[in-house]
């Protein structure tokens, strides 16, 4: 590729990636923008005042609800996914192919089907419209991703360090904290990020199991899109996308960037 | 040409062998109980919540809904869904949207991967920008698409300024439209980096030696792509495409926001029936959901069989 063409290609790519965000930012700061003007006639922070002032309590509650749900899902998904990934990455055992296919199956089946099936059962168990119920349904889809990432991490992991620590008198807890965790930390971060982001962007499963009681940000965003207030919907979208951006910056800074490939 | 094929074939099997398991094979396994302890929590979650969800869904869609006085089991609801003329329309629309999003994203991704490979690894900014769509929720991009493509959106304003049309009424429908343009664009924007990075990691690992051999043997650009690059990337390209197809076929948010009211895409239709005030429509919603899952699984198995059969017949894939 010629250098000039290469520059043009890079510019086209960067524009198509960044344009949607630019549009959202401009719209969130517009107060009067009539058709067919290309640029807002009047700028202002009305939308931002609305989401942090007038509707502040509701939006903040949604933000916190989303954060708590996604963090809890990520923590539980790691607690279950790390041991499973270790078993798959380090050892060969009977039925491994079958078990691994089963553990990966939720990746291809849409959350919609499972959430609809679980709903009635969760009502009977008293889990519908509860925080735990929503975390459990998110977990179904996040867990395979953590297992998959940790599987890869542990297949490049050398457990001989653990036996050395053991021969030096370390107890199992110390081995986990001082040997295994430091060695696998970047992978654990990626697995946690996958789960966090996946749970963060769930809409329908939260709506079905949460039944409108657990109002995460995507649920508020859908309600706002229905109301037709574009600047406010744009501002909430920007708040909604912020953790994703932070996660990407974090991965580029601390995890060497490319490790986030494969997140969906 | 023959040498080239065997060389690329060996590389291909290399790429397809689960790199994951080289560590596991060289290591003595601990006892059954140790492994069971490590893996059973995950199995419990998947069997109970995922399997349970599908199983209970199946029971409900077979008509067992004691709360509404339905106690016998039958395939009535499945027949009702499949027999509905709207079902076929929804199915066709869903297949069209999922297949074209996957195909367009895959085609652009191949070009992007080869292009990114030609950039030095030092151009970190461009790699960073390229990764942004990976972490962005589908919903945010769908909202941005409304702002850009709606009749009063940015694109329409630009076209009016250019004097090509004089009002928003003359602007073609790109959102909530017949052809699902907004939905497809959202998916394409979101999935290109996913597919590209899957291909790129294989290309980086494979090196340039094979391409140089191809050049020495006077293979032209197209031949080098068709008989060297494509066989190298096809396993991971295929896997990425299957994941994208499965997602776009069964996702709800984007078609709900950007789709037309009739015919709906299957996931939207399933949820509409499920959330109907008439409790009797609920089993049909769940049945539709299970049909969606079934079609995805059948499509994946079928495409695997098809590629295997093609490879056995000597087609270079």
XYZ file of C-alpha atoms in Angstrom:
581
model
C 0.000 0.000 0.000
C 1.298 3.458 -0.908
C 1.944 5.785 2.075
C -0.620 8.335 0.849
C -3.311 5.688 0.406
C -2.417 4.261 3.779
C -3.042 7.631 5.408
C -6.388 7.983 3.657
C -7.408 4.475 4.750
C -6.445 5.224 8.356
C -8.412 8.484 8.265
C -11.519 6.789 6.839
C -11.337 4.100 9.516
C -10.831 6.528 12.389
C -13.721 8.693 11.134
C -16.154 5.802 10.877
C -15.269 4.619 14.370
C -15.393 8.053 16.009
C -18.307 9.636 14.109
C -21.107 8.015 16.173
C -19.591 9.311 19.412
C -19.093 12.783 17.992
C -22.750 12.859 16.979
C -23.829 11.792 20.484
C -21.620 14.415 22.172
C -22.792 17.256 19.894
C -26.416 16.267 20.374
C -26.075 16.093 24.165
C -24.815 19.723 24.233
C -27.454 21.131 21.872
C -30.501 22.974 23.147
C -31.943 24.199 19.838
C -31.145 22.259 16.707
C -33.785 22.423 14.027
C -33.939 20.472 10.810
C -32.129 20.875 8.413
C -29.399 22.834 10.224
C -26.058 21.038 10.171
C -24.991 22.492 13.490
C -26.999 23.281 16.653
C -28.385 26.833 16.698
C -27.883 27.034 20.436
C -25.584 25.164 22.735
C -26.145 24.392 26.395
C -25.941 21.886 29.163
C -29.689 21.402 29.610
C -29.468 17.652 28.953
C -26.590 17.227 31.370
C -28.360 19.319 34.000
C -31.408 17.162 33.507
C -29.644 13.828 33.986
C -27.504 14.960 36.930
C -29.986 17.472 38.390
C -33.703 17.133 37.673
C -33.645 13.365 37.067
C -30.369 13.007 38.937
C -31.559 10.631 41.622
C -33.113 8.294 39.065
C -30.129 8.296 36.700
C -27.622 7.977 39.535
C -29.647 5.095 40.963
C -29.584 3.437 37.533
C -25.841 4.003 37.228
C -25.188 2.516 40.666
C -27.592 -0.357 40.033
C -25.772 -1.156 36.766
C -22.367 -0.950 38.434
C -23.342 -3.164 41.364
C -24.976 -5.780 39.112
C -22.033 -5.859 36.679
C -19.390 -5.924 39.445
C -21.163 -8.707 41.351
C -21.598 -10.719 38.161
C -17.904 -10.283 37.333
C -16.768 -11.311 40.829
C -18.962 -14.431 40.968
C -18.059 -15.297 37.398
C -14.344 -15.111 38.291
C -14.762 -17.087 41.508
C -16.369 -19.926 39.544
C -14.499 -19.453 36.266
C -10.912 -19.413 37.560
C -10.957 -22.937 39.083
C -12.801 -24.328 36.046
C -10.335 -22.646 33.675
C -7.468 -24.060 35.712
C -8.833 -27.599 35.436
C -9.342 -27.255 31.661
C -5.997 -25.562 31.014
C -3.744 -27.742 33.154
C -5.190 -31.231 33.031
C -6.464 -33.859 30.672
C -9.392 -35.846 32.050
C -12.188 -38.118 30.953
C -15.149 -36.370 29.384
C -13.186 -33.128 28.931
C -14.407 -32.526 25.371
C -18.028 -32.991 26.358
C -17.725 -30.838 29.475
C -15.963 -28.023 27.646
C -18.591 -27.965 24.886
C -21.305 -27.804 27.535
C -19.599 -24.967 29.368
C -19.249 -22.968 26.129
C -22.790 -23.579 24.868
C -24.373 -20.466 26.483
C -22.192 -18.332 24.178
C -24.239 -19.195 21.097
C -27.737 -19.437 22.588
C -29.424 -16.002 22.876
C -30.093 -14.774 26.467
C -33.717 -14.211 25.428
C -34.572 -17.946 25.353
C -33.009 -18.727 28.726
C -34.419 -15.669 30.495
C -37.965 -16.468 29.291
C -37.632 -20.059 30.508
C -36.173 -19.107 33.878
C -38.716 -16.391 34.622
C -41.539 -18.590 35.941
C -39.145 -20.685 38.024
C -37.555 -17.539 39.491
C -41.022 -16.244 40.401
C -41.652 -19.453 42.348
C -38.261 -19.241 44.058
C -38.843 -15.573 44.892
C -35.870 -14.548 42.744
C -37.841 -12.592 40.140
C -37.584 -8.800 40.496
C -34.608 -9.248 42.808
C -30.981 -8.255 42.499
C -29.797 -11.860 42.993
C -32.109 -13.110 40.254
C -30.694 -10.600 37.759
C -27.092 -11.446 38.705
C -27.843 -15.159 38.291
C -29.280 -14.724 34.798
C -26.339 -12.504 33.754
C -23.949 -15.087 35.187
C -25.280 -17.714 32.776
C -23.837 -15.709 29.855
C -20.738 -14.220 31.478
C -19.358 -17.420 32.982
C -18.401 -19.098 29.662
C -16.291 -16.063 28.732
C -14.348 -16.116 32.022
C -13.836 -19.870 31.720
C -12.626 -19.474 28.149
C -10.141 -16.726 29.024
C -8.842 -18.557 32.112
C -8.523 -21.787 30.102
C -6.123 -19.975 27.790
C -4.277 -18.381 30.714
C -3.737 -21.668 32.539
C -2.587 -23.476 29.414
C 0.457 -21.156 29.467
C 0.890 -21.414 33.221
C 3.630 -23.386 34.915
C 2.359 -24.913 38.186
C 5.894 -25.988 39.146
C 6.256 -22.650 40.926
C 3.465 -23.775 43.229
C 5.256 -27.011 44.137
C 8.389 -24.993 44.860
C 6.420 -22.729 47.193
C 4.888 -25.812 48.809
C 8.287 -27.384 49.412
C 9.323 -24.115 51.041
C 6.455 -24.538 53.499
C 3.715 -22.287 52.041
C 0.133 -23.312 52.867
C -2.510 -23.549 50.082
C -3.924 -20.083 50.838
C -0.464 -18.530 50.632
C 0.250 -20.388 47.388
C -2.891 -18.938 45.827
C -2.247 -15.403 47.078
C 1.523 -15.209 46.545
C 2.101 -17.458 43.527
C -0.992 -18.164 41.437
C -2.744 -14.785 41.619
C 0.300 -12.632 40.762
C 1.200 -14.914 37.846
C -2.287 -14.961 36.332
C -3.411 -11.440 37.240
C -3.470 -9.931 33.715
C -5.617 -12.835 32.516
C -7.923 -12.549 35.501
C -8.347 -8.828 34.744
C -9.322 -9.583 31.140
C -11.757 -12.303 32.229
C -13.289 -9.920 34.772
C -13.567 -7.155 32.161
C -15.342 -9.492 29.729
C -17.915 -10.423 32.346
C -18.328 -6.855 33.544
C -18.903 -5.437 30.052
C -21.236 -8.242 29.019
C -23.373 -7.798 32.120
C -23.208 -3.998 31.770
C -24.800 -4.108 28.314
C -27.558 -6.677 29.034
C -31.030 -5.305 28.437
C -33.678 -7.940 27.793
C -32.612 -10.492 30.419
C -32.579 -7.705 33.030
C -36.019 -6.578 31.899
C -37.543 -10.082 32.005
C -36.068 -11.214 35.326
C -35.855 -7.756 36.948
C -39.411 -6.989 35.869
C -38.852 -3.221 35.896
C -37.741 -3.277 39.546
C -34.044 -3.538 38.754
C -33.635 -0.420 36.613
C -30.150 -0.545 35.141
C -28.922 2.123 32.708
C -29.958 0.302 29.497
C -33.508 0.068 30.828
C -33.555 3.818 31.500
C -32.028 4.476 28.075
C -34.786 2.540 26.297
C -37.425 4.480 28.232
C -35.739 7.752 27.214
C -35.548 6.768 23.527
C -39.290 6.196 23.685
C -39.862 9.657 25.156
C -38.089 11.285 22.187
C -35.893 13.737 24.128
C -32.813 13.356 21.940
C -30.271 15.467 23.873
C -31.060 13.599 27.089
C -30.910 10.187 25.375
C -27.543 11.223 23.894
C -26.200 12.265 27.306
C -27.310 8.995 28.940
C -25.718 7.056 26.054
C -22.424 8.798 26.774
C -22.671 7.898 30.476
C -23.513 4.334 29.428
C -20.478 4.037 27.161
C -18.013 5.577 29.640
C -17.011 2.352 31.481
C -16.363 0.680 28.141
C -13.958 3.468 27.214
C -12.263 3.328 30.599
C -11.911 -0.454 30.280
C -10.279 -0.059 26.877
C -7.862 2.635 28.112
C -7.025 0.470 31.088
C -6.351 -2.566 28.931
C -4.206 -0.548 26.524
C -2.200 0.925 29.411
C -1.759 -2.102 31.668
C -2.520 -5.187 29.650
C -0.709 -4.428 26.414
C -3.853 -3.589 24.483
C -4.274 -6.607 22.300
C -5.435 -8.843 25.135
C -8.941 -7.424 24.939
C -9.461 -8.906 21.457
C -12.448 -11.223 21.532
C -14.637 -9.257 23.908
C -18.180 -8.950 22.635
C 1.092 -25.006 -6.647
C 1.040 -28.463 -5.108
C 3.855 -27.723 -2.658
C 2.100 -24.574 -1.619
C -1.064 -26.445 -0.811
C 0.590 -28.940 1.474
C 2.529 -26.186 3.196
C -0.555 -24.088 3.835
C -2.527 -27.188 4.798
C -0.093 -28.076 7.550
C -0.245 -24.530 8.815
C -4.013 -24.648 8.748
C -4.222 -27.799 10.858
C -1.767 -26.072 13.133
C -4.094 -23.148 13.564
C -7.075 -25.371 14.121
C -5.525 -27.622 16.735
C -6.535 -26.201 20.097
C -3.301 -24.509 21.129
C -4.931 -24.455 24.515
C -4.281 -28.079 25.307
C -0.562 -28.594 24.764
C 0.018 -27.852 28.444
C -2.701 -30.238 29.604
C -1.375 -33.189 27.602
C 2.079 -33.118 29.139
C 0.862 -33.007 32.716
C -0.273 -35.906 34.928
C -3.864 -35.304 35.994
C -4.715 -35.211 39.681
C -7.472 -37.440 41.016
C -11.081 -37.292 39.918
C -12.236 -35.533 43.093
C -9.746 -32.677 42.706
C -10.909 -31.969 39.161
C -14.544 -32.398 40.139
C -14.111 -29.821 42.900
C -12.629 -27.315 40.467
C -15.149 -27.770 37.701
C -18.415 -28.619 39.439
C -19.409 -25.049 40.449
C -19.242 -24.026 36.778
C -21.124 -27.146 35.699
C -23.818 -26.507 38.302
C -24.350 -22.953 37.009
C -24.530 -24.053 33.378
C -26.682 -27.139 33.952
C -29.034 -25.546 36.478
C -29.440 -22.015 35.112
C -28.753 -22.462 31.394
C -30.013 -26.022 30.971
C -32.781 -25.354 33.480
C -33.850 -22.224 31.631
C -34.057 -24.060 28.303
C -35.720 -27.118 29.865
C -38.326 -25.144 31.766
C -38.906 -23.048 28.668
C -39.560 -26.237 26.715
C -42.062 -27.494 29.316
C -43.898 -24.167 29.267
C -43.943 -24.007 25.491
C -45.370 -27.517 25.384
C -48.341 -26.005 27.118
C -47.745 -26.795 30.764
C -48.816 -23.577 32.473
C -50.812 -24.507 35.568
C -51.434 -20.870 36.476
C -53.471 -20.391 33.293
C -55.198 -23.759 33.637
C -53.103 -25.457 30.966
C -51.997 -28.878 32.098
C -51.626 -31.160 29.099
C -48.502 -31.354 26.970
C -48.605 -30.931 23.207
C -46.674 -29.403 20.343
C -49.689 -27.184 19.635
C -47.831 -23.947 20.368
C -44.918 -24.897 18.147
C -47.352 -25.705 15.314
C -49.182 -22.428 15.938
C -45.931 -20.487 15.660
C -44.609 -22.302 12.594
C -48.004 -22.205 10.890
C -48.375 -18.459 11.352
C -47.722 -16.672 8.020
C -45.960 -13.927 10.019
C -43.456 -16.502 11.248
C -42.120 -17.208 7.768
C -41.814 -13.472 7.040
C -40.031 -12.864 10.347
C -37.760 -15.833 9.768
C -36.810 -14.628 6.282
C -36.134 -11.102 7.544
C -34.055 -12.411 10.451
C -32.043 -14.727 8.204
C -31.492 -11.902 5.712
C -30.309 -9.449 8.395
C -28.076 -11.981 10.190
C -26.525 -13.359 6.997
C -25.890 -10.001 5.349
C -24.446 -8.449 8.529
C -22.120 -11.427 8.893
C -21.115 -11.454 5.207
C -20.449 -7.701 4.980
C -18.560 -7.662 8.281
C -16.473 -10.680 7.212
C -15.600 -9.159 3.821
C -14.543 -5.819 5.318
C -12.658 -7.626 8.094
C -10.497 -9.566 5.637
C -9.445 -6.327 3.937
C -8.925 -4.625 7.310
C -6.817 -7.487 8.653
C -4.508 -7.452 5.642
C -4.325 -3.658 5.858
C -3.556 -3.619 9.610
C -0.919 -6.300 9.016
C 0.823 -3.948 6.565
C 0.960 -1.192 9.209
C 3.857 -1.388 11.596
C 2.931 -2.580 15.063
C 4.126 0.782 16.308
C 1.073 2.627 15.014
C -0.606 2.098 18.348
C -3.105 4.928 18.033
C -4.743 3.432 14.962
C -4.878 0.018 16.644
C -6.408 1.613 19.713
C -9.097 3.450 17.738
C -9.818 0.272 15.839
C -10.544 -1.582 19.088
C -13.062 0.947 20.409
C -16.175 -0.784 18.972
C -15.270 -3.998 20.829
C -16.249 -2.674 24.237
C -19.113 -0.357 23.222
C -22.596 -1.738 24.012
C -24.743 -2.431 20.920
C -27.429 -0.196 22.358
C -25.260 2.949 22.297
C -24.424 2.467 18.630
C -28.066 1.813 17.828
C -28.955 5.150 19.467
C -26.204 6.907 17.499
C -27.545 5.302 14.289
C -30.967 6.820 14.991
C -29.337 10.247 15.310
C -27.398 9.785 12.083
C -29.811 7.935 9.794
C -33.317 8.976 10.880
C -35.297 11.158 8.414
C -34.279 14.209 10.478
C -30.828 12.804 11.272
C -27.372 14.008 10.358
C -27.139 12.278 6.977
C -30.465 13.720 5.870
C -29.312 17.230 6.911
C -26.072 16.845 4.943
C -27.985 15.763 1.840
C -30.403 18.690 2.159
C -27.458 21.114 2.496
C -25.943 19.619 -0.635
C -29.236 20.381 -2.350
C -29.943 16.788 -3.388
C -33.328 16.692 -1.618
C -35.414 19.538 -0.213
C -37.149 18.024 2.808
C -36.910 15.140 5.252
C -39.895 13.554 3.517
C -37.751 12.889 0.444
C -35.071 11.145 2.509
C -35.139 7.336 2.100
C -36.045 5.332 5.216
C -32.867 3.918 6.727
C -34.243 3.376 10.239
C -37.295 1.205 10.948
C -37.119 0.367 7.255
C -37.994 -2.660 5.163
C -34.426 -3.648 4.446
C -33.082 -3.395 7.981
C -30.324 -0.997 6.830
C -29.898 0.571 10.278
C -29.746 -2.823 11.981
C -27.209 -4.209 9.516
C -25.014 -1.085 9.744
C -25.022 -1.262 13.549
C -23.977 -4.908 13.515
C -21.336 -4.355 10.838
C -19.820 -1.411 12.754
C -19.747 -3.435 15.941
C -18.519 -6.809 14.611
C -15.755 -5.773 12.183
C -13.083 -5.348 14.905
C -14.109 -8.653 16.484
C -13.663 -10.641 13.256
C -10.590 -8.649 12.185
C -8.716 -9.251 15.416
C -9.525 -12.968 15.280
C -8.008 -13.147 11.769
C -5.142 -10.800 12.550
C -3.776 -12.905 15.398
C -3.576 -15.921 13.047
C -1.954 -13.858 10.283
C 0.652 -12.456 12.680
C 1.505 -15.964 13.861
C 1.761 -17.413 10.348
C 4.533 -15.044 9.198
C 5.419 -14.045 5.640
C 7.414 -17.109 4.536
C 4.545 -18.792 2.711
C 3.683 -15.609 0.841
C 7.303 -15.270 -0.207
C 7.322 -18.859 -1.457
C 4.163 -18.025 -3.403
C 5.836 -14.996 -4.938
C 8.885 -17.045 -5.953
C 6.553 -19.519 -7.645
C 5.036 -16.571 -9.570
C 1.631 -16.714 -7.938
C -0.191 -13.424 -8.559
C -1.907 -11.376 -5.879
C -5.236 -13.137 -6.141
C -3.616 -16.604 -6.152
C -1.572 -15.726 -3.081
C -4.725 -14.615 -1.290
C -6.828 -17.562 -2.446
C -4.303 -20.369 -1.859
C -2.162 -19.032 0.996
C -3.875 -16.335 3.086
C -7.423 -17.674 2.892
C -6.575 -21.258 3.943
C -4.516 -19.874 6.826
C -7.292 -17.642 8.147
C -10.347 -19.709 7.239
C -10.683 -21.692 10.511
C -10.717 -18.607 12.714
C -12.667 -16.583 10.142
C -15.293 -19.329 10.112
C -15.472 -19.485 13.895
C -15.798 -15.700 14.164
C -18.532 -15.658 11.515
C -20.492 -18.355 13.335
C -20.347 -16.377 16.589
C -21.462 -13.199 14.802
C -24.271 -15.035 13.013
C -25.479 -16.612 16.269
C -25.472 -13.217 17.959
C -27.187 -11.255 15.189
C -29.800 -13.973 14.711
C -30.859 -13.999 18.349
C -30.270 -10.456 19.650
C -33.172 -8.290 20.683
C -32.006 -4.736 21.452
C -30.899 -3.482 18.028
C -33.896 -4.736 15.992
C -36.247 -3.568 18.748
C -34.902 -0.029 18.467
C -34.144 0.137 14.727
C -36.519 -2.427 13.202
C -39.853 -1.848 11.509
C -43.154 -2.733 13.168
C -44.082 -5.361 10.575
C -42.698 -7.891 9.910
C -40.608 -7.982 13.063
C -37.379 -9.848 13.491
C -37.835 -13.179 15.291
C -36.400 -12.200 18.716
C -38.631 -9.106 18.835
C -41.640 -11.171 17.803
C -40.841 -13.775 20.482
C -40.666 -11.123 23.188
C -43.831 -9.405 21.945
C -45.770 -12.640 22.359
C -44.079 -13.424 25.651
C -44.986 -10.070 27.198
C -48.524 -10.088 25.782
C -51.273 -9.350 28.303
C -52.947 -12.511 27.048
C -51.228 -15.238 29.087
C -52.086 -17.757 26.372
C -49.660 -16.051 23.983
C -46.798 -16.596 26.423
C -46.072 -20.268 25.527
C -45.906 -19.214 21.873
C -43.322 -16.562 22.739
C -41.198 -19.144 24.526
C -41.664 -21.607 21.660
C -40.399 -18.934 19.247
C -37.363 -18.387 21.484
C -36.584 -22.099 21.435
C -37.023 -22.200 17.656
C -34.462 -19.358 17.414
C -32.002 -21.337 19.568
C -32.682 -24.473 17.510
C -32.053 -22.708 14.196
C -28.740 -21.317 15.484
C -27.541 -24.735 16.667
C -28.640 -26.433 13.428
C -26.955 -23.694 11.344
C -23.672 -24.158 13.202
C -23.693 -27.967 12.954
C -24.715 -27.805 9.288
C -21.981 -25.322 8.343
C -19.374 -27.479 10.117
C -20.520 -30.567 8.200
C -20.543 -28.613 4.948
C -16.987 -27.320 5.323
C -15.780 -30.785 6.326
C -17.416 -32.348 3.281
C -15.963 -29.639 1.033
C -12.475 -30.183 2.461
C -12.755 -33.928 1.923
C -13.551 -33.297 -1.711
C -10.317 -31.360 -1.977
C -11.705 -27.837 -1.991
C -9.074 -25.520 -0.549
C -10.814 -23.648 2.257
